[in-house]
Amino acid sequence: MIAVIDYDTGNLRSVANALGRLGAEFMVTDDPAKIRGAERVLLPGVGEASTAMEKLRQRGLVEVIRSLTQPVLGICIGVQLMCRRSEEGNTPCMGIFDAEVKRLGARPVCPCGCMGPVAKRLKVPEMGWNTIAHLRTPLFAGLDEGAYVYYVHSYAPELSRQTIATTLYGMPFSAALGRDNFYGTQFHPEKSGRIGERILKNFLEL
Amino acid sequence: MLAKRIIPCLDIKDGATVKGINFLGLQQVGDPVELGKKYAEEGADELVYLDISATLEGRKTFAELVTRIARQINIPFTVGGGISSVEDAGLLLRAGADKITVNSAAVRRPELIDEIAAKYGNQFVVVAIDAKQIDGRWTVTTHGGKRPTERELFAWAREAQERGAGEILFTSMDHDGTKNGYPCETFARLSDLLSIPVVASGGAGSVQDIADVLTMGRADAALAASIFHYGEIPIPRLKKELHTMGIPVRLI
């Protein structure tokens, strides 16, 4: 059984639908006992970091999540909350990953060409499909370097020694982080077509 | 590198796809879910479903359809058509839509953009703008281009962004349906003016038209309907040709 953590940040439906397409059994819950007892835990969500962090705290879930030993996957705001701190609202986060979450587009023009051939400035939020590289860990088993995944975000975790995939958008950032049983993706595997399905499947098989 | 997006648009009336389709192999020809799945498999980057039902019954059917789409489609999709309140938007969010578009209702009452963005986030709100040139001025129109308003395209787009739009979908009513290409200079000006993505709609007749609006027009995405529905330009061929031209696209 997979526990999808419900902390009132929306977008649980798409994750639930994606698990449904994979034929996985799951429950959407904020019950600490059920989360601890699940074989896998997903922390999805969209929204603003300080609000989302507050919602986890109100439900007494911060310590619960930190102490989990089964595979855990944070998605989008989920992975950001697993980092040390977020620039968004200057928010202290759970500190599972040793990385800070930074605002995209701090620099107006990037010389690396990642903004496209003719773009004059970086559009924020980054919305759309971008590539992932430097893939590590079984989360990306069977995927090629340069696979496309779907992003909608204005903030992203910086690179760290726990980076297990990178993406370039104005600056390189952690597309995914991993440490022990904890994983997180800044992109949305539940919306990333076949590639995303493979990543979720890999997570279910970790 | 962030890819330029290719987005097929499906018009839905009373729960079925309206535009003529001559695809074979679909379980139910005209079924929006089947058609959407086919496009997703072919490499569409997103889908747009536009409800053009005129009746209340048709609208209810659409919300049910959105639930089915969300269960079965593994790429993002946007829904629109007649959304005029936060409640309308909320219903579609709960049904599983990734984004909604607002058009005439936002022109009538711009606060609608603020309200939806505040409740569901900027990324959820696409503001669709239909405009045409009247005496050299890009004038925002409603009712499918039939009714000109007081608003001017660039000022309105800027206002929509400031009110919380996450994306602008611009259709030139002078070009829509002509298959003669997009007004690229206008798109470039719009794209430079805004810090949010611009989706180009209306006018594509060839691969070159789409390439032009993505490069010269600096659009972030191109949306089209008939060239895909009638199989004139299949998505895999379009993307392959764009890729050959050096335009970053997601190849399947």
Tab-separated table of C-alpha atoms in Angstrom, chain A residues 10-11 13-14 17-18 21 46-47 112-131 148-152 168-169 189-195 197, chain B residues 1-5 41 44-46 67 70-77 93-96 98-99 123 166-167 191-198 214-215 218 220 246 248-251:
chain	number	residue	atom	x	y	z
A	10	GLY	CA	-4.046	20.401	-4.148
A	11	ASN	CA	-2.859	18.398	-7.123
A	13	ARG	CA	-5.670	14.030	-7.935
A	14	SER	CA	-3.079	13.840	-10.722
A	17	ASN	CA	-4.618	9.139	-11.245
A	18	ALA	CA	-1.061	8.281	-12.274
A	21	ARG	CA	-2.898	4.004	-14.333
A	46	VAL	CA	1.708	22.551	-5.438
A	47	GLY	CA	1.724	25.942	-3.806
A	112	CYS	CA	24.574	28.716	-22.184
A	113	GLY	CA	21.725	28.727	-24.694
A	114	CYS	CA	19.333	26.875	-22.395
A	115	MET	CA	16.702	29.544	-22.833
A	116	GLY	CA	16.304	28.681	-26.454
A	117	PRO	CA	17.753	30.143	-29.612
A	118	VAL	CA	16.061	33.521	-29.520
A	119	ALA	CA	14.522	34.084	-26.096
A	120	LYS	CA	15.472	37.422	-24.618
A	121	ARG	CA	14.843	36.481	-21.041
A	122	LEU	CA	13.975	33.570	-18.856
A	123	LYS	CA	10.253	33.065	-18.427
A	124	VAL	CA	9.235	32.241	-14.892
A	125	PRO	CA	7.552	29.952	-13.987
A	126	GLU	CA	9.372	27.425	-16.109
A	127	MET	CA	6.436	25.724	-17.745
A	128	GLY	CA	6.882	22.788	-20.071
A	129	TRP	CA	9.227	19.958	-20.978
A	130	ASN	CA	12.919	20.045	-20.186
A	131	THR	CA	15.661	17.434	-20.221
A	148	TYR	CA	12.184	15.006	-21.296
A	149	VAL	CA	10.080	15.607	-18.180
A	150	TYR	CA	7.358	18.149	-17.381
A	151	TYR	CA	7.997	21.154	-15.166
A	152	VAL	CA	5.846	23.885	-13.647
A	168	LEU	CA	19.348	23.508	-17.030
A	169	TYR	CA	17.052	26.496	-16.960
A	189	PRO	CA	6.487	12.413	-13.175
A	190	GLU	CA	2.697	12.053	-13.011
A	191	LYS	CA	2.430	14.393	-16.020
A	192	SER	CA	5.569	13.340	-17.905
A	193	GLY	CA	4.094	10.800	-20.302
A	194	ARG	CA	5.822	7.438	-20.666
A	195	ILE	CA	9.054	8.713	-19.098
A	197	GLU	CA	5.381	6.481	-15.790
B	1	MET	CA	16.885	23.031	-22.809
B	2	LEU	CA	13.228	23.867	-22.367
B	3	ALA	CA	11.365	22.528	-25.399
B	4	LYS	CA	8.925	24.506	-27.481
B	5	ARG	CA	5.514	22.940	-26.952
B	41	GLU	CA	1.275	8.912	-27.790
B	44	ALA	CA	1.765	16.208	-28.152
B	45	ASP	CA	3.230	18.158	-25.238
B	46	GLU	CA	-0.089	19.224	-23.792
B	67	THR	CA	-12.633	13.487	-14.930
B	70	ALA	CA	-7.553	13.136	-16.088
B	71	ARG	CA	-7.699	9.424	-15.327
B	72	GLN	CA	-6.392	8.367	-18.705
B	73	ILE	CA	-4.091	11.056	-20.112
B	74	ASN	CA	-0.491	11.107	-18.865
B	75	ILE	CA	0.452	14.619	-20.042
B	76	PRO	CA	-0.844	18.001	-18.860
B	77	PHE	CA	-4.122	19.304	-20.190
B	93	LEU	CA	-9.543	21.595	-10.950
B	94	ARG	CA	-11.174	18.950	-8.782
B	95	ALA	CA	-12.063	17.001	-11.907
B	96	GLY	CA	-8.318	16.900	-12.641
B	98	ASP	CA	-4.013	21.065	-14.888
B	99	LYS	CA	-4.951	24.515	-16.158
B	123	GLN	CA	0.166	28.178	-13.023
B	166	GLY	CA	0.446	31.985	-15.676
B	167	GLU	CA	0.326	31.983	-19.449
B	191	SER	CA	6.621	37.696	-25.838
B	192	ASP	CA	9.196	40.420	-25.094
B	193	LEU	CA	6.644	42.383	-23.107
B	194	LEU	CA	5.715	39.475	-20.840
B	195	SER	CA	7.626	37.372	-18.342
B	196	ILE	CA	5.148	34.490	-18.638
B	197	PRO	CA	4.933	32.033	-21.561
B	198	VAL	CA	3.022	32.932	-24.719
B	214	LEU	CA	8.391	29.715	-32.399
B	215	THR	CA	11.532	31.499	-33.612
B	218	ARG	CA	9.391	34.003	-29.908
B	220	ASP	CA	6.839	29.334	-26.221
B	246	GLY	CA	17.227	23.397	-34.835
B	248	PRO	CA	14.182	22.460	-29.416
B	249	VAL	CA	11.260	20.027	-29.309
B	250	ARG	CA	10.569	16.904	-27.313
B	251	LEU	CA	10.929	13.899	-29.564
